[in-house]
Coordinates of C-alpha atoms in Angstrom, one line a residue:
X1 CA 88.2 42.2 -77.9
X2 CA 85.6 39.9 -76.3
X3 CA 86.9 36.9 -74.4
X4 CA 85.2 34.5 -76.9
X5 CA 83.4 35.1 -80.2
X6 CA 82.0 32.9 -82.9
X7 CA 80.4 33.7 -86.2
X8 CA 78.0 31.7 -88.4
X9 CA 78.6 28.5 -86.4
X10 CA 77.0 25.2 -87.6
X11 CA 77.4 21.9 -85.8
X12 CA 75.9 18.6 -86.9
X13 CA 75.9 15.1 -85.4
X14 CA 75.2 12.7 -88.3
X15 CA 72.1 14.1 -90.1
X16 CA 71.0 16.2 -87.2
X17 CA 72.0 19.8 -87.0
X18 CA 72.4 20.9 -83.4
X19 CA 73.8 24.4 -83.9
X20 CA 72.5 26.6 -86.8
X21 CA 74.2 29.8 -88.1
X22 CA 74.9 30.9 -84.6
X23 CA 76.9 34.1 -83.9
X24 CA 77.9 35.1 -80.4
X25 CA 80.2 37.4 -78.4
X26 CA 81.1 37.0 -74.8
X27 CA 82.7 40.3 -73.6
X28 CA 84.7 40.8 -70.4
X29 CA 82.9 41.5 -67.1
X30 CA 79.4 40.4 -68.2
X31 CA 77.5 37.7 -66.3
X32 CA 75.3 35.8 -68.7
X33 CA 72.5 33.2 -68.4
X34 CA 71.9 30.9 -71.4
X35 CA 68.4 29.5 -71.2
X36 CA 66.9 26.7 -73.4
X37 CA 65.0 23.5 -73.2
X38 CA 66.5 20.0 -73.4
X39 CA 68.3 19.5 -76.7
X40 CA 68.5 23.2 -77.5
X41 CA 72.3 23.0 -77.9
X42 CA 73.5 24.6 -74.7
X43 CA 76.0 22.0 -73.8
X44 CA 77.2 21.5 -77.3
X45 CA 77.8 25.3 -77.7
X46 CA 79.8 25.4 -74.5
X47 CA 81.9 22.4 -75.5
X48 CA 82.7 24.2 -78.8
X49 CA 83.5 27.5 -77.1
X50 CA 85.9 25.8 -74.6
X51 CA 87.7 23.9 -77.5
X52 CA 86.5 20.5 -76.1
X53 CA 84.5 19.9 -79.3
X54 CA 86.5 20.1 -82.5
X55 CA 84.5 21.1 -85.6
X56 CA 86.1 20.9 -89.1
X57 CA 87.1 24.4 -90.4
X58 CA 85.3 26.2 -87.5
X59 CA 87.0 27.6 -84.4
X60 CA 86.2 30.0 -81.6
X61 CA 88.0 33.3 -81.6
X62 CA 89.7 34.1 -78.3
X63 CA 90.6 37.6 -77.1
X64 CA 94.2 38.7 -76.4
X65 CA 95.7 36.8 -73.4
X66 CA 92.6 34.5 -73.1
X67 CA 93.4 30.8 -73.1
X68 CA 90.5 28.3 -72.8
X69 CA 92.8 25.8 -71.1
X70 CA 93.9 28.2 -68.3
X71 CA 91.2 30.9 -68.2
X72 CA 88.0 28.9 -68.5
X73 CA 86.4 26.9 -65.7
X74 CA 83.5 24.5 -66.4
X75 CA 81.2 22.7 -64.0
X76 CA 78.9 20.3 -65.9
X77 CA 77.2 16.9 -65.6
X78 CA 79.4 15.7 -68.5
X79 CA 82.6 16.7 -66.7
X80 CA 81.2 15.1 -63.5
X81 CA 80.7 11.9 -65.5
X82 CA 84.3 11.9 -66.6
X83 CA 85.6 12.1 -63.0
X84 CA 83.3 9.3 -62.0
X85 CA 84.5 7.2 -64.9
X86 CA 88.1 7.7 -63.9
X87 CA 87.3 6.9 -60.3
X88 CA 85.4 3.8 -61.3
X89 CA 88.3 2.6 -63.5
X90 CA 90.7 2.9 -60.5
X91 CA 88.4 1.1 -58.1
X92 CA 90.3 -1.6 -56.2
X93 CA 87.5 -2.8 -54.0
X94 CA 87.5 -6.3 -55.5
X95 CA 91.1 -6.8 -54.5
X96 CA 90.8 -5.4 -50.9
X97 CA 89.4 -8.5 -49.1
X98 CA 85.9 -7.0 -48.3
X99 CA 87.2 -3.5 -47.6
X100 CA 85.5 -0.7 -49.6
X101 CA 88.1 1.4 -51.6
X102 CA 87.4 5.1 -50.9
X103 CA 88.7 6.0 -54.3
X104 CA 89.3 9.6 -55.2
X105 CA 88.8 11.8 -52.2
X106 CA 86.9 15.0 -52.5
X107 CA 90.0 16.9 -51.4
X108 CA 92.0 15.2 -54.2
X109 CA 89.4 16.0 -56.8
X110 CA 89.5 19.7 -55.8
X111 CA 93.2 20.2 -55.5
X112 CA 94.8 18.4 -58.4
X113 CA 98.2 20.0 -58.7
X114 CA 97.3 22.8 -56.2
X115 CA 98.5 23.1 -52.6
X116 CA 96.3 23.5 -49.5
X117 CA 97.1 27.2 -49.3
X118 CA 95.1 30.1 -47.9
X119 CA 93.0 30.4 -51.0
X120 CA 92.1 26.7 -50.9
X121 CA 90.8 27.3 -47.3
X122 CA 88.7 30.3 -48.5
X123 CA 87.1 28.3 -51.3
X124 CA 86.3 25.4 -49.0
X125 CA 84.7 27.8 -46.4
X126 CA 82.8 29.5 -49.2
X127 CA 81.1 26.3 -50.3
X128 CA 81.0 24.9 -46.7
X129 CA 82.3 21.4 -47.6
X130 CA 85.1 20.9 -45.1
X131 CA 83.2 18.0 -43.6
X132 CA 83.4 15.9 -46.8
X133 CA 87.0 16.5 -47.9
X134 CA 88.2 13.1 -46.8
X135 CA 85.2 11.3 -48.3
X136 CA 85.5 9.5 -51.6
X137 CA 83.6 11.1 -54.5
X138 CA 81.7 7.9 -55.2
X139 CA 80.1 8.3 -51.8
X140 CA 79.0 11.9 -52.3
X141 CA 75.4 12.9 -53.2
X142 CA 74.9 14.6 -56.5
X143 CA 74.5 18.0 -54.8
X144 CA 77.7 17.5 -52.7
X145 CA 79.6 16.6 -55.9
X146 CA 78.4 19.8 -57.6
X147 CA 79.8 21.9 -54.7
X148 CA 83.1 20.0 -55.0
X149 CA 83.3 20.8 -58.8
X150 CA 82.6 24.4 -58.2
X151 CA 85.5 24.5 -55.6
X152 CA 87.7 22.8 -58.1
X153 CA 86.9 25.3 -60.8
X154 CA 87.3 28.3 -58.5
X155 CA 90.7 27.1 -57.3
X156 CA 92.1 27.6 -60.9
X157 CA 91.0 31.3 -60.7
X158 CA 89.5 31.3 -64.2
X159 CA 88.6 34.5 -66.0
X160 CA 85.3 32.9 -67.0
X161 CA 83.4 30.3 -65.0
X162 CA 80.6 28.3 -66.7
X163 CA 78.2 26.3 -64.6
X164 CA 75.6 24.0 -66.1
X165 CA 72.4 23.7 -64.1
X166 CA 73.9 24.8 -60.8
X167 CA 70.9 23.8 -58.6
X168 CA 70.3 20.3 -59.9
X169 CA 70.4 17.7 -57.2
X170 CA 70.3 20.2 -54.3
X171 CA 67.7 20.2 -51.6
X172 CA 65.8 23.5 -50.9
X173 CA 68.1 24.7 -48.1
X174 CA 71.2 23.9 -50.2
X175 CA 69.7 25.7 -53.2
X176 CA 69.2 28.9 -51.2
X177 CA 72.8 28.6 -49.8
X178 CA 74.3 28.1 -53.2
X179 CA 72.3 30.9 -54.8
X180 CA 73.6 33.3 -52.2
X181 CA 77.2 32.1 -52.7
X182 CA 76.9 32.4 -56.5
X183 CA 75.6 35.9 -56.3
X184 CA 78.7 36.7 -54.1
X185 CA 81.0 35.0 -56.6
X186 CA 79.5 37.0 -59.5
X187 CA 80.7 40.3 -57.9
X188 CA 84.4 39.3 -58.6
X189 CA 84.2 36.4 -61.0
X190 CA 82.6 36.5 -64.4
X191 CA 80.0 33.7 -64.8
X192 CA 77.9 32.0 -67.4
X193 CA 75.0 29.8 -66.2
X194 CA 73.3 27.2 -68.4
X195 CA 69.6 26.9 -67.3
X196 CA 66.6 25.0 -68.5
X197 CA 64.0 27.6 -67.7
X198 CA 63.3 30.7 -65.8
X199 CA 65.3 30.8 -62.6
X200 CA 65.7 33.2 -59.7
X201 CA 69.4 33.5 -60.6
X202 CA 68.7 35.0 -64.0
X203 CA 67.7 38.4 -62.7
X204 CA 71.2 38.8 -61.1
X205 CA 72.8 38.4 -64.6
X206 CA 73.6 41.2 -67.0
X207 CA 72.3 39.4 -70.1
X208 CA 70.1 36.4 -71.0
X209 CA 70.4 34.4 -74.2
X210 CA 67.5 32.3 -75.3
X211 CA 68.5 29.2 -77.3
X212 CA 66.1 26.9 -79.2
X213 CA 67.0 24.1 -81.5
X214 CA 70.5 25.4 -81.9
X215 CA 69.5 29.0 -82.7
X216 CA 69.6 32.2 -80.6
X217 CA 66.0 33.5 -80.7
X218 CA 66.5 36.2 -78.0
X219 CA 69.5 38.0 -76.5
X220 CA 69.3 41.0 -74.2
X221 CA 68.0 42.2 -70.8
X222 CA 67.0 39.3 -68.6
X223 CA 63.6 40.7 -67.7
X224 CA 62.7 41.5 -71.3
X225 CA 63.8 38.1 -72.5
X226 CA 61.9 36.1 -69.9
X227 CA 58.7 38.1 -70.5
X228 CA 58.9 37.7 -74.3
X229 CA 56.5 35.5 -76.4
X230 CA 59.6 33.6 -77.6
X231 CA 60.4 32.5 -74.0
X232 CA 56.8 31.4 -73.3
X233 CA 56.7 29.4 -76.5
X234 CA 59.7 27.2 -75.4
X235 CA 57.7 25.2 -73.0
X236 CA 54.6 23.7 -74.7
X237 CA 51.4 22.2 -73.3
X238 CA 52.0 19.1 -71.2
X239 CA 50.7 15.6 -72.2
X240 CA 48.4 14.1 -69.5
X241 CA 46.9 11.1 -71.3
X242 CA 49.0 8.0 -72.1
X243 CA 48.7 4.6 -73.7
X244 CA 51.2 2.4 -72.0
X245 CA 52.9 -0.1 -74.4
X246 CA 51.7 -3.7 -73.6
X247 CA 53.9 -6.7 -72.7
X248 CA 54.7 -8.7 -75.8
X249 CA 53.6 -12.3 -75.9
X250 CA 56.9 -13.9 -75.0
X251 CA 57.6 -11.5 -72.1
X252 CA 57.4 -12.7 -68.5
X253 CA 54.7 -11.0 -66.4
X254 CA 56.5 -10.2 -63.1
X255 CA 54.7 -10.9 -59.8
X256 CA 55.2 -11.6 -56.1
X257 CA 53.1 -13.9 -54.0
X258 CA 50.1 -11.9 -52.6
X259 CA 50.8 -10.4 -49.2
X260 CA 54.6 -10.5 -49.5
X261 CA 56.2 -7.1 -49.1
X262 CA 58.4 -5.8 -52.0
X263 CA 61.0 -4.6 -49.5
X264 CA 61.5 -5.3 -45.8
X265 CA 64.3 -4.0 -43.6
X266 CA 64.9 -4.5 -39.9
X267 CA 67.6 -2.4 -38.2
X268 CA 69.8 -2.2 -41.4
X269 CA 72.9 0.0 -41.3
X270 CA 75.7 0.6 -43.8
X271 CA 79.1 1.8 -42.6
X272 CA 82.2 2.8 -44.6
X273 CA 85.1 3.0 -42.2
X274 CA 84.1 5.7 -39.7
X275 CA 81.3 7.0 -41.8
X276 CA 77.7 5.8 -41.2
X277 CA 76.0 6.0 -44.6
X278 CA 72.7 4.4 -43.4
X279 CA 71.7 4.2 -39.8
X280 CA 69.5 1.5 -38.2
X281 CA 66.7 1.6 -40.8
X282 CA 63.5 -0.4 -40.3
X283 CA 61.1 0.0 -43.2
X284 CA 58.6 -2.0 -45.2
X285 CA 57.2 -1.4 -48.7
X286 CA 54.1 -3.4 -49.5
X287 CA 52.8 -4.2 -52.9
X288 CA 51.1 -1.3 -54.8
X289 CA 52.6 1.2 -52.3
X290 CA 54.3 4.4 -53.7
X291 CA 56.8 6.2 -51.5
X292 CA 58.5 9.6 -51.6
X293 CA 62.1 9.4 -50.1
X294 CA 63.5 12.8 -49.1
X295 CA 66.2 14.3 -46.9
X296 CA 69.2 16.6 -47.3
X297 CA 72.3 15.8 -49.3
X298 CA 74.4 13.1 -47.7
X299 CA 71.6 11.7 -45.6
X300 CA 71.8 8.2 -47.0
X301 CA 69.1 8.1 -49.7
X302 CA 71.5 6.9 -52.5
X303 CA 72.9 4.3 -50.1
X304 CA 69.4 3.0 -49.5
X305 CA 68.7 2.8 -53.2
X306 CA 72.0 0.9 -53.8
X307 CA 70.8 -1.8 -51.3
X308 CA 67.4 -2.1 -53.1
X309 CA 68.9 -2.4 -56.5
X310 CA 71.4 -5.1 -55.3
X311 CA 74.4 -2.9 -56.1
X312 CA 75.7 -2.7 -52.6
X313 CA 77.4 -5.7 -51.1
X314 CA 76.5 -4.6 -47.6
X315 CA 73.0 -5.9 -48.2
X316 CA 74.2 -9.4 -47.4
X317 CA 74.0 -10.8 -43.9
X318 CA 71.4 -8.3 -42.7
X319 CA 67.7 -8.5 -41.9
X320 CA 66.8 -7.4 -45.4
X321 CA 64.3 -9.0 -47.8
X322 CA 63.6 -8.2 -51.4
X323 CA 60.5 -9.6 -53.1
X324 CA 60.1 -12.1 -50.3
X325 CA 63.7 -13.5 -50.3
X326 CA 66.3 -12.6 -47.7
X327 CA 69.5 -11.2 -49.3
X328 CA 72.1 -13.9 -49.4
X329 CA 69.7 -16.8 -49.3
X330 CA 70.6 -18.1 -52.7
X331 CA 68.9 -15.6 -55.0
X332 CA 70.9 -14.1 -57.8
X333 CA 71.4 -10.4 -58.5
X334 CA 69.5 -11.0 -61.8
X335 CA 66.5 -12.4 -59.9
X336 CA 66.3 -9.0 -58.2
X337 CA 67.1 -6.7 -61.1
X338 CA 64.6 -8.2 -63.4
X339 CA 61.8 -7.0 -61.1
X340 CA 63.2 -3.5 -60.8
X341 CA 63.4 -0.5 -63.2
X342 CA 65.8 2.2 -62.2
X343 CA 66.9 5.7 -63.0
X344 CA 69.9 6.8 -61.1
X345 CA 73.0 8.9 -61.7
X346 CA 75.3 5.9 -61.4
X347 CA 73.3 4.0 -64.1
X348 CA 73.5 7.0 -66.4
X349 CA 77.3 7.1 -65.8
X350 CA 77.6 3.4 -66.6
X351 CA 76.7 3.7 -70.3
X352 CA 80.1 4.1 -71.8
X353 CA 79.6 1.8 -74.9
X354 CA 78.7 3.5 -78.2
X355 CA 74.9 2.6 -78.1
X356 CA 72.2 4.7 -79.6
X357 CA 69.1 5.7 -77.7
X358 CA 67.0 2.8 -79.0
X359 CA 69.6 0.2 -78.0
X360 CA 69.8 1.6 -74.5
X361 CA 66.0 1.2 -74.1
X362 CA 66.2 -2.4 -75.5
X363 CA 69.0 -3.2 -73.0
X364 CA 66.3 -2.8 -70.3
X365 CA 64.8 -6.1 -71.3
X366 CA 68.1 -7.8 -70.3
X367 CA 69.1 -5.6 -67.3
X368 CA 72.4 -5.1 -68.9
X369 CA 74.7 -2.1 -69.2
X370 CA 75.2 -2.4 -72.9
X371 CA 73.5 -4.8 -75.4
X372 CA 75.0 -8.3 -75.6
X373 CA 72.0 -10.3 -76.8
X374 CA 70.0 -10.1 -79.9
X375 CA 66.6 -8.5 -79.3
X376 CA 63.5 -9.8 -80.9
X377 CA 61.5 -7.7 -83.3
X378 CA 58.8 -7.4 -80.6
X379 CA 61.2 -6.0 -78.1
X380 CA 62.6 -3.5 -80.5
X381 CA 59.0 -2.4 -81.4
X382 CA 58.1 -2.0 -77.7
X383 CA 61.3 0.1 -77.1
X384 CA 60.2 2.3 -80.0
X385 CA 56.7 2.7 -78.5
X386 CA 58.2 3.9 -75.2
X387 CA 60.4 6.5 -77.0
X388 CA 57.3 7.7 -78.9
X389 CA 55.3 7.9 -75.7
X390 CA 58.0 10.2 -74.2
X391 CA 58.0 12.3 -77.4
X392 CA 61.7 11.6 -78.1
X393 CA 61.3 9.2 -81.0
X394 CA 63.4 11.5 -83.2
X395 CA 66.5 10.7 -81.2
X396 CA 66.4 6.9 -81.3
X397 CA 69.4 6.8 -83.7
X398 CA 71.5 9.3 -81.8
X399 CA 74.3 7.9 -79.6
X400 CA 73.5 8.0 -76.0
X401 CA 76.6 10.0 -75.1
X402 CA 75.6 12.6 -77.7
X403 CA 72.3 13.4 -76.0
X404 CA 71.9 16.2 -73.6
X405 CA 71.8 15.2 -69.9
X406 CA 68.0 15.7 -69.8
X407 CA 67.4 13.6 -72.9
X408 CA 69.5 10.8 -71.4
X409 CA 67.2 10.8 -68.4
X410 CA 64.1 10.4 -70.5
X411 CA 65.8 7.5 -72.4
X412 CA 66.5 5.8 -69.1
X413 CA 62.9 6.0 -68.0
X414 CA 61.9 4.2 -71.2
X415 CA 64.6 1.6 -70.5
X416 CA 63.2 1.2 -66.9
X417 CA 59.7 0.6 -68.1
X418 CA 60.0 -1.7 -71.1
X419 CA 59.7 -4.8 -68.8
X420 CA 56.8 -3.5 -66.7
X421 CA 58.8 -3.8 -63.4
X422 CA 57.2 -4.5 -60.0
X423 CA 59.3 -1.7 -58.5
X424 CA 60.3 1.6 -60.3
X425 CA 63.2 3.3 -58.5
X426 CA 63.6 6.9 -59.5
X427 CA 66.5 8.9 -58.0
X428 CA 66.0 12.5 -59.0
X429 CA 64.5 11.5 -62.4
X430 CA 63.8 15.1 -63.4
X431 CA 67.4 16.2 -62.9
X432 CA 68.5 18.1 -66.0
X433 CA 65.0 18.3 -67.5
X434 CA 63.3 21.5 -68.6
X435 CA 59.8 22.4 -67.3
X436 CA 57.9 20.7 -70.1
X437 CA 59.8 17.4 -69.9
X438 CA 59.7 17.5 -66.1
X439 CA 55.9 17.7 -66.1
X440 CA 55.7 15.0 -68.8
X441 CA 57.8 12.6 -66.6
X442 CA 55.7 13.4 -63.5
X443 CA 52.4 12.9 -65.3
X444 CA 53.7 9.6 -66.8
X445 CA 55.0 8.3 -63.4
X446 CA 51.6 9.1 -61.9
X447 CA 49.8 7.3 -64.7
X448 CA 52.1 4.2 -64.4
X449 CA 51.6 4.0 -60.6
X450 CA 47.9 4.4 -60.7
X451 CA 47.2 2.2 -63.7
X452 CA 49.6 -0.8 -63.3
X453 CA 51.0 -3.1 -60.7
X454 CA 54.3 -1.1 -60.6
X455 CA 55.2 0.5 -57.3
X456 CA 57.2 3.7 -57.2
X457 CA 60.1 4.8 -55.0
X458 CA 60.7 8.5 -55.8
X459 CA 63.7 10.3 -54.5
X460 CA 63.5 14.1 -54.8
X461 CA 64.6 17.3 -53.1
X462 CA 62.1 19.4 -55.1
X463 CA 58.8 20.2 -53.4
X464 CA 57.3 21.2 -56.8
X465 CA 57.5 17.5 -57.9
X466 CA 54.2 16.4 -56.4
X467 CA 52.8 13.1 -57.5
X468 CA 49.2 12.1 -56.9
X469 CA 50.1 8.4 -56.6
X470 CA 52.4 8.9 -53.6
X471 CA 50.7 8.6 -50.2
X472 CA 53.7 7.7 -48.0
X473 CA 57.0 9.4 -47.2
X474 CA 60.3 8.3 -45.8
X475 CA 62.2 11.4 -44.5
X476 CA 65.8 11.5 -43.3
X477 CA 66.6 14.0 -40.6
X478 CA 69.8 14.6 -38.7
X479 CA 69.5 13.6 -35.0
X480 CA 71.3 15.2 -32.0
X481 CA 74.0 12.5 -32.4
X482 CA 74.8 13.8 -35.9
X483 CA 73.5 10.6 -37.6
X484 CA 70.5 10.7 -39.9
X485 CA 67.3 9.0 -38.8
X486 CA 64.6 8.0 -41.2
X487 CA 60.9 8.6 -40.2
X488 CA 57.8 7.4 -42.0
X489 CA 54.7 9.7 -42.5
X490 CA 51.4 9.7 -44.4
X491 CA 50.9 12.4 -47.1

């Protein structure tokens, strides 16, 4: 018998059918890639096959001696969000007299009930993450957290390991490293990879399944599937022309006095215990400048963004100015946030309330996580216009936590832009997006930066994500001392 099988599966959320008449068998000893665009149903299918999603009168069939609880290992953005939520709930920083609570250590997240035995050491060496075992998961980069979750899954010795978007959030060097490790793992460990588009890992699999709008449209040899007309039809022509929704009459037009930098830092450092997260940074962002921020995982990019978005208390008491005001000089967090639109993983994790996509976009007017004020009809209409612009208007009634990871990212871009911010902070905004939606986002960001007074800070590991609007780059590189040093350059 196959490990898992399902016949004529149908799954709906409200009036939207996300899986349609799907039949599938996953036999033993077969490495599989499941490929499909955002919203194709990949994550929903895996949730059902793993028994995490209960559907009335429909159940997966498991082979003899296969238990989803004990024999299935899953690495996904959704599971990563759950760990962060638990860590955030247990955060005692506010009660520790200015000391930052490390929270759940990477070692603890990996081990759970396991011991630090020989196999644990092998897994750690395999992923090369010994250096971050005693670091809290809240201080890990997205790429580092992915490696932690892979170690956690491997430690349970599952019969079947499922990894959703394995290379998201990794720099080029880390991608090459992880690809090599995954190919080695596939020799002894059966794997299923969920991918948004053609990927160099596919040709190492035995089988590729093409998923579109909840239906399997191709299933077979990886090369044959990826060269099929069905595959090519998944990623349509990319939009390049946009009409940006205008400010409504009652909305404040944000501005800073002419000649005043948006950001100014002089010798700013951020230290957690014996870990230097940001080292002696001097940097200025003038009005109408657009910057690319790059560097390897753990270099300090996310820490820098947390200072800019006023989410890091270590911004106080330093030579650090935002929009012309020194941090701690009497300005409120809301004075800062109203001028900034953001897309970050931490923001995405913060939306725990049962809000639909339209409500999440509307919350951008109030810089709130959740919606606690009544929006005007004009604000609601503007939010709808941004969803329409991003070609996701059909999801405006869906709950945010029911959307795919990539769809959530697009909703957050709409949320960031409804107020026409002076500064748009994008931390890996294309993470989890398929090719078409990635190009749509890049084209839109370019258009915004070139046709408005919004400046862009764009954090990315991916060299394919080139933006015409960006002319300056801040790159973090490791020095001989082991600390990361930021260097400016002109593109």
